PDB file of C-alpha atoms in Angstrom:
ATOM      1  CA  UNK A 112      17.444   6.176  -7.963  1.00  0.00           C
ATOM      2  CA  UNK A 113      13.754   6.341  -8.869  1.00  0.00           C
ATOM      3  CA  UNK A 114      12.297   6.429  -5.342  1.00  0.00           C
ATOM      4  CA  UNK A 115      10.966   9.895  -4.629  1.00  0.00           C
ATOM      5  CA  UNK A 116       9.015   9.710  -1.346  1.00  0.00           C
ATOM      6  CA  UNK A 117       7.266   7.496   1.159  1.00  0.00           C
ATOM      7  CA  UNK A 118       4.016   6.583  -0.582  1.00  0.00           C
ATOM      8  CA  UNK A 119       1.942   5.164   2.284  1.00  0.00           C
ATOM      9  CA  UNK A 120       1.697   2.584   5.048  1.00  0.00           C
ATOM     10  CA  UNK A 121      -0.847  -0.212   4.497  1.00  0.00           C
ATOM     11  CA  UNK A 122      -2.924  -1.377   7.462  1.00  0.00           C
ATOM     12  CA  UNK A 123      -5.111  -4.491   7.471  1.00  0.00           C
ATOM     13  CA  UNK A 124      -8.574  -3.890   8.949  1.00  0.00           C
ATOM     14  CA  UNK A 125     -11.712  -5.908   9.662  1.00  0.00           C
ATOM     15  CA  UNK A 126     -14.210  -3.198   8.674  1.00  0.00           C
ATOM     16  CA  UNK A 127     -13.242  -0.633   6.036  1.00  0.00           C
ATOM     17  CA  UNK A 128     -16.141   1.739   6.796  1.00  0.00           C
ATOM     18  CA  UNK A 129     -15.577   1.707  10.569  1.00  0.00           C
ATOM     19  CA  UNK A 130     -11.865   2.403  10.034  1.00  0.00           C
ATOM     20  CA  UNK A 131     -12.585   5.269   7.630  1.00  0.00           C
ATOM     21  CA  UNK A 132     -14.995   6.706  10.204  1.00  0.00           C
ATOM     22  CA  UNK A 133     -12.372   6.451  12.975  1.00  0.00           C
ATOM     23  CA  UNK A 134      -9.468   7.957  11.034  1.00  0.00           C
ATOM     24  CA  UNK A 135     -11.570  10.816   9.660  1.00  0.00           C
ATOM     25  CA  UNK A 136     -13.424  11.709  12.862  1.00  0.00           C
ATOM     26  CA  UNK A 137     -10.764  10.998  15.479  1.00  0.00           C
ATOM     27  CA  UNK A 138      -7.560  11.864  13.610  1.00  0.00           C
ATOM     28  CA  UNK A 139      -8.867  14.365  11.059  1.00  0.00           C
ATOM     29  CA  UNK A 140      -7.597  12.501   8.003  1.00  0.00           C
ATOM     30  CA  UNK A 141      -9.655  12.773   4.848  1.00  0.00           C
ATOM     31  CA  UNK A 142     -10.861   9.987   2.600  1.00  0.00           C
ATOM     32  CA  UNK A 143      -8.916  10.500  -0.620  1.00  0.00           C
ATOM     33  CA  UNK A 144     -10.105   7.461  -2.535  1.00  0.00           C
ATOM     34  CA  UNK A 145     -11.999   4.231  -1.983  1.00  0.00           C
ATOM     35  CA  UNK A 146     -11.926   1.461  -4.561  1.00  0.00           C
ATOM     36  CA  UNK A 147     -12.173  -2.191  -5.300  1.00  0.00           C
ATOM     37  CA  UNK A 148      -9.193  -4.366  -6.068  1.00  0.00           C
ATOM     38  CA  UNK A 149      -8.334  -6.946  -8.742  1.00  0.00           C
ATOM     39  CA  UNK A 150      -8.766  -9.497  -5.918  1.00  0.00           C
ATOM     40  CA  UNK A 151     -12.555  -9.398  -5.341  1.00  0.00           C
ATOM     41  CA  UNK A 152     -12.077 -10.276  -1.652  1.00  0.00           C
ATOM     42  CA  UNK A 153     -10.269  -6.992  -1.004  1.00  0.00           C
ATOM     43  CA  UNK A 154     -11.500  -3.423  -0.631  1.00  0.00           C
ATOM     44  CA  UNK A 155      -9.071  -0.575  -0.151  1.00  0.00           C
ATOM     45  CA  UNK A 156      -9.170   3.084   0.770  1.00  0.00           C
ATOM     46  CA  UNK A 157      -6.535   5.787   0.914  1.00  0.00           C
ATOM     47  CA  UNK A 158      -6.531   8.441   3.646  1.00  0.00           C
ATOM     48  CA  UNK A 159      -4.509  11.622   3.941  1.00  0.00           C
ATOM     49  CA  UNK A 160      -4.951  15.357   3.562  1.00  0.00           C
ATOM     50  CA  UNK A 161      -6.482  16.701   0.347  1.00  0.00           C
ATOM     51  CA  UNK A 162      -4.666  20.034   0.567  1.00  0.00           C
ATOM     52  CA  UNK A 163      -1.281  18.304   0.480  1.00  0.00           C
ATOM     53  CA  UNK A 164      -2.245  15.577  -2.013  1.00  0.00           C
ATOM     54  CA  UNK A 165      -0.308  13.144   0.187  1.00  0.00           C
ATOM     55  CA  UNK A 166      -1.556   9.660   0.965  1.00  0.00           C
ATOM     56  CA  UNK A 167      -0.560   8.606   4.454  1.00  0.00           C
ATOM     57  CA  UNK A 168      -2.469   5.398   5.060  1.00  0.00           C
ATOM     58  CA  UNK A 169      -3.948   2.677   2.906  1.00  0.00           C
ATOM     59  CA  UNK A 170      -6.523   0.530   4.669  1.00  0.00           C
ATOM     60  CA  UNK A 171      -7.169  -2.969   3.385  1.00  0.00           C
ATOM     61  CA  UNK A 172     -10.287  -4.981   4.181  1.00  0.00           C
ATOM     62  CA  UNK A 173     -10.474  -8.699   3.454  1.00  0.00           C
ATOM     63  CA  UNK A 174      -6.798  -9.612   3.556  1.00  0.00           C
ATOM     64  CA  UNK A 175      -6.261 -11.192   6.972  1.00  0.00           C
ATOM     65  CA  UNK A 176      -8.268  -9.699   9.862  1.00  0.00           C
ATOM     66  CA  UNK A 177      -7.067 -12.307  12.381  1.00  0.00           C
ATOM     67  CA  UNK A 178      -3.572 -10.965  12.968  1.00  0.00           C
ATOM     68  CA  UNK A 179      -2.543  -9.759  16.427  1.00  0.00           C
ATOM     69  CA  UNK A 180      -2.617  -5.988  16.979  1.00  0.00           C
ATOM     70  CA  UNK A 181       1.127  -5.668  16.351  1.00  0.00           C
ATOM     71  CA  UNK A 182       0.736  -7.437  12.996  1.00  0.00           C
ATOM     72  CA  UNK A 183      -1.784  -5.110  11.372  1.00  0.00           C
ATOM     73  CA  UNK A 184       0.738  -3.050   9.410  1.00  0.00           C
ATOM     74  CA  UNK A 185       0.804  -4.839   6.086  1.00  0.00           C
ATOM     75  CA  UNK A 186       3.482  -2.935   4.156  1.00  0.00           C
ATOM     76  CA  UNK A 187       5.406   0.270   3.657  1.00  0.00           C
ATOM     77  CA  UNK A 188       5.193   1.768   0.179  1.00  0.00           C
ATOM     78  CA  UNK A 189       7.521   4.036  -1.781  1.00  0.00           C
ATOM     79  CA  UNK A 190       6.571   6.103  -4.799  1.00  0.00           C
ATOM     80  CA  UNK A 191       8.535   5.344  -7.953  1.00  0.00           C
ATOM     81  CA  UNK A 192       8.501   7.027 -11.350  1.00  0.00           C
ATOM     82  CA  UNK A 193       8.894   3.832 -13.369  1.00  0.00           C
ATOM     83  CA  UNK A 194       8.045   0.557 -11.671  1.00  0.00           C
ATOM     84  CA  UNK A 195       9.725  -1.636 -14.307  1.00  0.00           C
ATOM     85  CA  UNK A 196      13.022   0.236 -13.955  1.00  0.00           C
ATOM     86  CA  UNK A 197      12.871   0.040 -10.150  1.00  0.00           C
ATOM     87  CA  UNK A 198      12.127  -3.680 -10.224  1.00  0.00           C
ATOM     88  CA  UNK A 199      15.218  -4.187 -12.382  1.00  0.00           C
ATOM     89  CA  UNK A 200      17.289  -1.993 -10.041  1.00  0.00           C
ATOM     90  CA  UNK A 201      16.276  -3.728  -6.799  1.00  0.00           C
ATOM     91  CA  UNK A 202      16.811  -7.141  -8.403  1.00  0.00           C
ATOM     92  CA  UNK A 203      20.491  -6.169  -8.629  1.00  0.00           C
ATOM     93  CA  UNK A 204      20.469  -6.337  -4.810  1.00  0.00           C
ATOM     94  CA  UNK A 205      19.150  -9.916  -4.842  1.00  0.00           C
ATOM     95  CA  UNK A 206      15.845  -9.052  -3.173  1.00  0.00           C
ATOM     96  CA  UNK A 207      13.147 -11.694  -3.046  1.00  0.00           C
ATOM     97  CA  UNK A 208       9.739 -10.682  -4.362  1.00  0.00           C
ATOM     98  CA  UNK A 209       6.535 -11.675  -2.619  1.00  0.00           C
ATOM     99  CA  UNK A 210       5.150 -12.060  -6.150  1.00  0.00           C
ATOM    100  CA  UNK A 211       6.884 -10.580  -9.192  1.00  0.00           C
ATOM    101  CA  UNK A 212       3.568  -9.873 -10.907  1.00  0.00           C
ATOM    102  CA  UNK A 213       2.863  -6.147 -11.079  1.00  0.00           C
ATOM    103  CA  UNK A 214      -0.737  -5.480 -10.025  1.00  0.00           C
ATOM    104  CA  UNK A 215      -2.652  -2.679 -11.732  1.00  0.00           C
ATOM    105  CA  UNK A 216      -5.468  -1.087  -9.730  1.00  0.00           C
ATOM    106  CA  UNK A 217      -8.699   0.195 -11.324  1.00  0.00           C
ATOM    107  CA  UNK A 218      -7.315   3.763 -11.207  1.00  0.00           C
ATOM    108  CA  UNK A 219      -4.200   2.724 -13.197  1.00  0.00           C
ATOM    109  CA  UNK A 220      -1.737   2.729 -10.283  1.00  0.00           C
ATOM    110  CA  UNK A 221       0.720  -0.186 -10.287  1.00  0.00           C
ATOM    111  CA  UNK A 222       2.476  -1.970  -7.466  1.00  0.00           C
ATOM    112  CA  UNK A 223       4.692  -4.895  -6.541  1.00  0.00           C
ATOM    113  CA  UNK A 224       5.980  -6.208  -3.204  1.00  0.00           C
ATOM    114  CA  UNK A 225       9.364  -7.536  -2.121  1.00  0.00           C
ATOM    115  CA  UNK A 226      10.787  -8.606   1.236  1.00  0.00           C
ATOM    116  CA  UNK A 227      13.052  -6.501   3.414  1.00  0.00           C
ATOM    117  CA  UNK A 228      15.860  -8.036   5.465  1.00  0.00           C
ATOM    118  CA  UNK A 229      13.530  -9.067   8.314  1.00  0.00           C
ATOM    119  CA  UNK A 230      10.707 -10.314   6.100  1.00  0.00           C
ATOM    120  CA  UNK A 231       8.811  -7.019   6.131  1.00  0.00           C
ATOM    121  CA  UNK A 232       6.880  -6.234   2.966  1.00  0.00           C
ATOM    122  CA  UNK A 233       8.105  -3.259   0.921  1.00  0.00           C
ATOM    123  CA  UNK A 234       6.025  -1.945  -1.947  1.00  0.00           C
ATOM    124  CA  UNK A 235       7.062  -0.069  -5.064  1.00  0.00           C
ATOM    125  CA  UNK A 236       4.087   2.074  -6.118  1.00  0.00           C
ATOM    126  CA  UNK A 237       3.728   3.911  -9.423  1.00  0.00           C
ATOM    127  CA  UNK A 238       0.843   6.400  -9.641  1.00  0.00           C
TER     128      UNK A 238
END
């Protein structure tokens, strides 16, 4: 199996800068990367700990800020070595994809989402 670790948890936010400020000052996380997105309405940032090179949280501004508090977690992501191979493998389990198009971020990372058994979004993420 090509999944090697939990990549990150994505959280929808209203204000990217305010959320970065909170998570860095209150929780001690570090801003690892902030970038645009192929969808011009979205801005994303990744937070974690630089010494461990582990991303813990992705924050997403511009997706849907009107969800109730319990609906802010957008997805759970798993690191994969080869996204095309993993897509083929999970298709063998008859999963339904949110969108089968693989998105490539400005930094070259690739991702795709599919639904879990309760409709939760699961992401395959290739660095």
